[in-house]
PDB file of C-alpha atoms in Angstrom:
ATOM      1  CA  MET A 231      -0.015  -0.128   0.112  1.00  0.00           C
ATOM      2  CA  LYS A 232       1.399   3.702  -0.641  1.00  0.00           C
ATOM      3  CA  ALA A 233       2.693   5.798   1.647  1.00  0.00           C
ATOM      4  CA  GLN A 234      -0.312   8.879   1.671  1.00  0.00           C
ATOM      5  CA  LEU A 235       2.347  11.454   3.633  1.00  0.00           C
ATOM      6  CA  GLY A 236       1.245  14.864   1.732  1.00  0.00           C
ATOM      7  CA  ILE A 237       4.560  14.809  -0.013  1.00  0.00           C
ATOM      8  CA  LYS A 238       4.763  14.625  -3.932  1.00  0.00           C
ATOM      9  CA  GLU A 239       5.859  10.765  -4.995  1.00  0.00           C
ATOM     10  CA  ALA A 240       8.748  12.983  -6.406  1.00  0.00           C
ATOM     11  CA  GLU A 241       9.871  14.290  -3.402  1.00  0.00           C
ATOM     12  CA  THR A 242       9.856  11.106  -1.586  1.00  0.00           C
ATOM     13  CA  LYS A 243      11.783   9.355  -4.257  1.00  0.00           C
ATOM     14  CA  LYS A 244      14.655  12.164  -4.135  1.00  0.00           C
ATOM     15  CA  ILE A 245      14.863  12.084  -0.459  1.00  0.00           C
ATOM     16  CA  ALA A 246      14.808   8.385  -0.299  1.00  0.00           C
ATOM     17  CA  SER A 247      17.753   8.533  -2.539  1.00  0.00           C
ATOM     18  CA  LEU A 248      19.550  11.115  -0.473  1.00  0.00           C
ATOM     19  CA  LEU A 249      18.825   9.064   2.405  1.00  0.00           C
ATOM     20  CA  ASN A 250      20.156   5.927   0.739  1.00  0.00           C
ATOM     21  CA  LYS A 251      23.531   7.837   0.617  1.00  0.00           C
ATOM     22  CA  VAL A 252      23.258   8.866   4.174  1.00  0.00           C
ATOM     23  CA  LEU A 253      22.770   4.976   4.760  1.00  0.00           C
ATOM     24  CA  ALA A 254      25.639   4.367   2.984  1.00  0.00           C
ATOM     25  CA  ASP A 255      27.999   6.293   4.691  1.00  0.00           C
ATOM     26  CA  GLU A 256      26.910   5.366   8.203  1.00  0.00           C
ATOM     27  CA  HIS A 257      27.681   1.732   7.194  1.00  0.00           C
ATOM     28  CA  VAL A 258      31.031   2.418   5.665  1.00  0.00           C
ATOM     29  CA  LEU A 259      31.775   4.360   8.773  1.00  0.00           C
ATOM     30  CA  TYR A 260      30.312   1.661  11.382  1.00  0.00           C
ATOM     31  CA  ILE A 261      32.517  -1.133   9.533  1.00  0.00           C
ATOM     32  CA  LYS A 262      35.764   1.141  10.171  1.00  0.00           C
ATOM     33  CA  SER A 263      34.630   1.972  13.816  1.00  0.00           C
ATOM     34  CA  ARG A 264      34.172  -2.166  13.834  1.00  0.00           C
ATOM     35  CA  ASN A 265      37.603  -2.652  12.884  1.00  0.00           C
ATOM     36  CA  SER A 266      39.001   0.076  14.653  1.00  0.00           C
ATOM     37  CA  HIS A 267      37.398  -1.803  17.766  1.00  0.00           C
ATOM     38  CA  TRP A 268      38.341  -4.822  16.662  1.00  0.00           C
ATOM     39  CA  ASN A 269      42.223  -3.963  16.050  1.00  0.00           C
ATOM     40  CA  VAL A 270      43.476  -1.376  18.215  1.00  0.00           C
ATOM     41  CA  GLN A 271      46.548  -1.745  19.997  1.00  0.00           C
ATOM     42  CA  SER A 272      47.482   0.868  22.436  1.00  0.00           C
ATOM     43  CA  PRO A 273      48.728   1.134  26.153  1.00  0.00           C
ATOM     44  CA  ASP A 274      44.844   2.275  26.695  1.00  0.00           C
ATOM     45  CA  PHE A 275      43.512  -0.608  25.040  1.00  0.00           C
ATOM     46  CA  HIS A 276      40.788  -0.888  27.351  1.00  0.00           C
ATOM     47  CA  SER A 277      39.291   2.360  27.113  1.00  0.00           C
ATOM     48  CA  MET A 278      39.931   2.743  23.358  1.00  0.00           C
ATOM     49  CA  HIS A 279      38.358  -0.786  22.770  1.00  0.00           C
ATOM     50  CA  ALA A 280      34.947   0.216  24.545  1.00  0.00           C
ATOM     51  CA  PHE A 281      35.163   3.898  23.234  1.00  0.00           C
ATOM     52  CA  PHE A 282      35.006   2.342  19.534  1.00  0.00           C
ATOM     53  CA  GLU A 283      32.463   0.047  20.554  1.00  0.00           C
ATOM     54  CA  GLU A 284      30.190   3.166  21.764  1.00  0.00           C
ATOM     55  CA  ILE A 285      31.087   4.496  18.468  1.00  0.00           C
ATOM     56  CA  TYR A 286      29.611   1.473  16.622  1.00  0.00           C
ATOM     57  CA  GLY A 287      26.854   0.739  18.950  1.00  0.00           C
ATOM     58  CA  GLU A 288      25.572   4.463  18.291  1.00  0.00           C
ATOM     59  CA  LEU A 289      26.221   3.914  14.513  1.00  0.00           C
ATOM     60  CA  GLU A 290      24.127   0.889  14.246  1.00  0.00           C
ATOM     61  CA  VAL A 291      21.308   2.506  16.004  1.00  0.00           C
ATOM     62  CA  THR A 292      21.320   5.500  13.584  1.00  0.00           C
ATOM     63  CA  ILE A 293      21.812   2.898  10.268  1.00  0.00           C
ATOM     64  CA  ASP A 294      18.249   1.241  11.543  1.00  0.00           C
ATOM     65  CA  GLU A 295      16.778   4.437  11.944  1.00  0.00           C
ATOM     66  CA  VAL A 296      17.714   5.812   8.298  1.00  0.00           C
ATOM     67  CA  ALA A 297      16.584   2.453   6.869  1.00  0.00           C
ATOM     68  CA  GLU A 298      13.490   2.473   8.764  1.00  0.00           C
ATOM     69  CA  ARG A 299      12.551   6.150   7.684  1.00  0.00           C
ATOM     70  CA  ILE A 300      13.032   5.220   3.569  1.00  0.00           C
ATOM     71  CA  ARG A 301      10.760   2.912   4.550  1.00  0.00           C
ATOM     72  CA  THR A 302       8.143   5.150   6.420  1.00  0.00           C
ATOM     73  CA  ILE A 303       7.929   7.451   3.278  1.00  0.00           C
ATOM     74  CA  GLY A 304       7.211   4.682   1.337  1.00  0.00           C
ATOM     75  CA  HIS A 305      10.721   3.689  -0.461  1.00  0.00           C
ATOM     76  CA  PHE A 306      12.940   0.857  -0.199  1.00  0.00           C
ATOM     77  CA  ALA A 307      16.544   0.888   1.520  1.00  0.00           C
ATOM     78  CA  VAL A 308      19.666  -0.272  -0.404  1.00  0.00           C
ATOM     79  CA  GLY A 309      21.192  -3.456   1.475  1.00  0.00           C
ATOM     80  CA  THR A 310      24.229  -4.437   0.112  1.00  0.00           C
ATOM     81  CA  MET A 311      28.077  -3.759   0.732  1.00  0.00           C
ATOM     82  CA  ALA A 312      28.292  -3.254  -3.103  1.00  0.00           C
ATOM     83  CA  GLU A 313      25.528  -0.668  -3.196  1.00  0.00           C
ATOM     84  CA  TYR A 314      26.768   0.959  -0.193  1.00  0.00           C
ATOM     85  CA  LEU A 315      30.214   1.634  -1.573  1.00  0.00           C
ATOM     86  CA  LYS A 316      28.496   3.018  -4.903  1.00  0.00           C
ATOM     87  CA  LEU A 317      26.788   5.554  -3.017  1.00  0.00           C
ATOM     88  CA  THR A 318      29.424   6.433  -0.004  1.00  0.00           C
ATOM     89  CA  GLN A 319      31.099   9.388  -0.354  1.00  0.00           C
ATOM     90  CA  LEU A 320      33.903   7.850   2.519  1.00  0.00           C
ATOM     91  CA  LYS A 321      36.697   5.059   1.313  1.00  0.00           C
ATOM     92  CA  GLU A 322      37.205   2.167   3.164  1.00  0.00           C
ATOM     93  CA  MET A 323      39.699   2.243   5.827  1.00  0.00           C
ATOM     94  CA  GLN A 324      42.695   3.580   4.691  1.00  0.00           C
ATOM     95  CA  TYR A 325      44.943   3.839   7.959  1.00  0.00           C
ATOM     96  CA  LYS A 326      46.938   1.013   7.992  1.00  0.00           C
ATOM     97  CA  GLY A 327      48.411   0.698  11.551  1.00  0.00           C
ATOM     98  CA  HIS A 328      46.839  -0.212  14.841  1.00  0.00           C
ATOM     99  CA  ASP A 329      47.104   2.429  17.303  1.00  0.00           C
ATOM    100  CA  ALA A 330      44.254   4.480  18.758  1.00  0.00           C
ATOM    101  CA  GLN A 331      45.192   7.617  17.177  1.00  0.00           C
ATOM    102  CA  GLY A 332      45.835   6.864  13.932  1.00  0.00           C
ATOM    103  CA  TYR A 333      42.162   5.432  13.715  1.00  0.00           C
ATOM    104  CA  LEU A 334      40.309   8.228  15.524  1.00  0.00           C
ATOM    105  CA  LYS A 335      41.822  10.500  13.211  1.00  0.00           C
ATOM    106  CA  GLU A 336      40.335   8.582  10.114  1.00  0.00           C
ATOM    107  CA  LEU A 337      37.049   8.393  11.935  1.00  0.00           C
ATOM    108  CA  LEU A 338      37.085  11.810  12.756  1.00  0.00           C
ATOM    109  CA  ALA A 339      37.504  12.763   9.124  1.00  0.00           C
ATOM    110  CA  ASP A 340      34.385  10.609   8.075  1.00  0.00           C
ATOM    111  CA  PHE A 341      32.170  12.240  10.917  1.00  0.00           C
ATOM    112  CA  GLU A 342      33.150  15.455   9.563  1.00  0.00           C
ATOM    113  CA  THR A 343      32.373  14.455   5.819  1.00  0.00           C
ATOM    114  CA  ILE A 344      29.203  13.138   7.310  1.00  0.00           C
ATOM    115  CA  ILE A 345      28.133  16.391   8.978  1.00  0.00           C
ATOM    116  CA  GLN A 346      29.110  18.573   6.311  1.00  0.00           C
ATOM    117  CA  SER A 347      27.034  16.453   3.976  1.00  0.00           C
ATOM    118  CA  LEU A 348      24.137  16.583   6.662  1.00  0.00           C
ATOM    119  CA  ARG A 349      24.193  20.105   6.397  1.00  0.00           C
ATOM    120  CA  ASP A 350      23.398  19.968   2.841  1.00  0.00           C
ATOM    121  CA  HIS A 351      20.931  17.408   2.834  1.00  0.00           C
ATOM    122  CA  ILE A 352      18.771  19.487   5.579  1.00  0.00           C
ATOM    123  CA  GLU A 353      19.180  22.347   3.611  1.00  0.00           C
ATOM    124  CA  ASP A 354      18.025  20.306   0.282  1.00  0.00           C
ATOM    125  CA  VAL A 355      14.933  18.966   2.267  1.00  0.00           C
ATOM    126  CA  ALA A 356      14.133  22.200   3.388  1.00  0.00           C
ATOM    127  CA  GLU A 357      14.337  24.403   0.433  1.00  0.00           C
ATOM    128  CA  ASN A 358      12.975  21.616  -1.806  1.00  0.00           C
ATOM    129  CA  THR A 359      10.377  19.423  -0.083  1.00  0.00           C
ATOM    130  CA  LYS A 360       7.656  19.348   2.224  1.00  0.00           C
ATOM    131  CA  ASP A 361       9.157  16.914   4.604  1.00  0.00           C
ATOM    132  CA  CYS A 362       9.626  18.310   7.740  1.00  0.00           C
ATOM    133  CA  GLY A 363       9.884  14.808   9.310  1.00  0.00           C
ATOM    134  CA  THR A 364      12.976  14.256   7.257  1.00  0.00           C
ATOM    135  CA  GLU A 365      14.466  17.371   7.900  1.00  0.00           C
ATOM    136  CA  ASP A 366      14.041  16.874  11.664  1.00  0.00           C
ATOM    137  CA  PHE A 367      15.574  13.488  11.551  1.00  0.00           C
ATOM    138  CA  LEU A 368      18.743  14.622   9.802  1.00  0.00           C
ATOM    139  CA  ILE A 369      19.056  17.033  12.281  1.00  0.00           C
ATOM    140  CA  GLY A 370      19.065  14.649  14.758  1.00  0.00           C
ATOM    141  CA  ILE A 371      21.755  12.546  13.708  1.00  0.00           C
ATOM    142  CA  LEU A 372      23.607  15.769  12.605  1.00  0.00           C
ATOM    143  CA  GLN A 373      23.539  16.486  16.573  1.00  0.00           C
ATOM    144  CA  ARG A 374      24.705  13.179  17.381  1.00  0.00           C
ATOM    145  CA  HIS A 375      27.412  13.247  14.785  1.00  0.00           C
ATOM    146  CA  GLU A 376      28.934  16.729  16.014  1.00  0.00           C
ATOM    147  CA  ALA A 377      28.855  15.082  20.032  1.00  0.00           C
ATOM    148  CA  ARG A 378      30.807  12.172  18.861  1.00  0.00           C
ATOM    149  CA  ALA A 379      32.949  14.173  16.841  1.00  0.00           C
ATOM    150  CA  TRP A 380      33.957  16.328  19.637  1.00  0.00           C
ATOM    151  CA  MET A 381      34.243  13.560  21.485  1.00  0.00           C
ATOM    152  CA  ILE A 382      36.995  12.099  18.873  1.00  0.00           C
ATOM    153  CA  ARG A 383      38.690  15.385  19.323  1.00  0.00           C
ATOM    154  CA  SER A 384      39.018  15.519  22.521  1.00  0.00           C
ATOM    155  CA  HIS A 385      41.002  11.901  22.640  1.00  0.00           C
ATOM    156  CA  LEU A 386      43.267  13.399  19.814  1.00  0.00           C
ATOM    157  CA  ALA A 387      44.154  16.618  21.924  1.00  0.00           C
TER     158      ALA A 387
END
């Protein structure tokens, strides 16, 4: 059954495309944070291992919320690694070491990339659609990512 949300089909299709790009970015960042969690070697291993677990746990929730938002507006979420890698603006893990600082720097760069694109997506949705629900939804993700980026920067200070 088709969703009747008061938003034109062309708009929901565009929004779903945008959200699938967000979903792809979140998945790539999730995998990178999992890699960091599994492979970190550091004098403060336990705290960094737990910190990376916090990051991927938060991203796991965001991933589910993004996919469900896509379904809420009447479209389908992408769900394969091939699709994620095609849609993402991020690169797979570039850092080849195993120390916490190297992982943190790469994750911070990715969070900041996503933050910047979320701002663009929010502006696009606000100016070109009637979907204030998705606009608000993206603002929530933006705020969580800004807080996470601040925490990572604090580890790097």
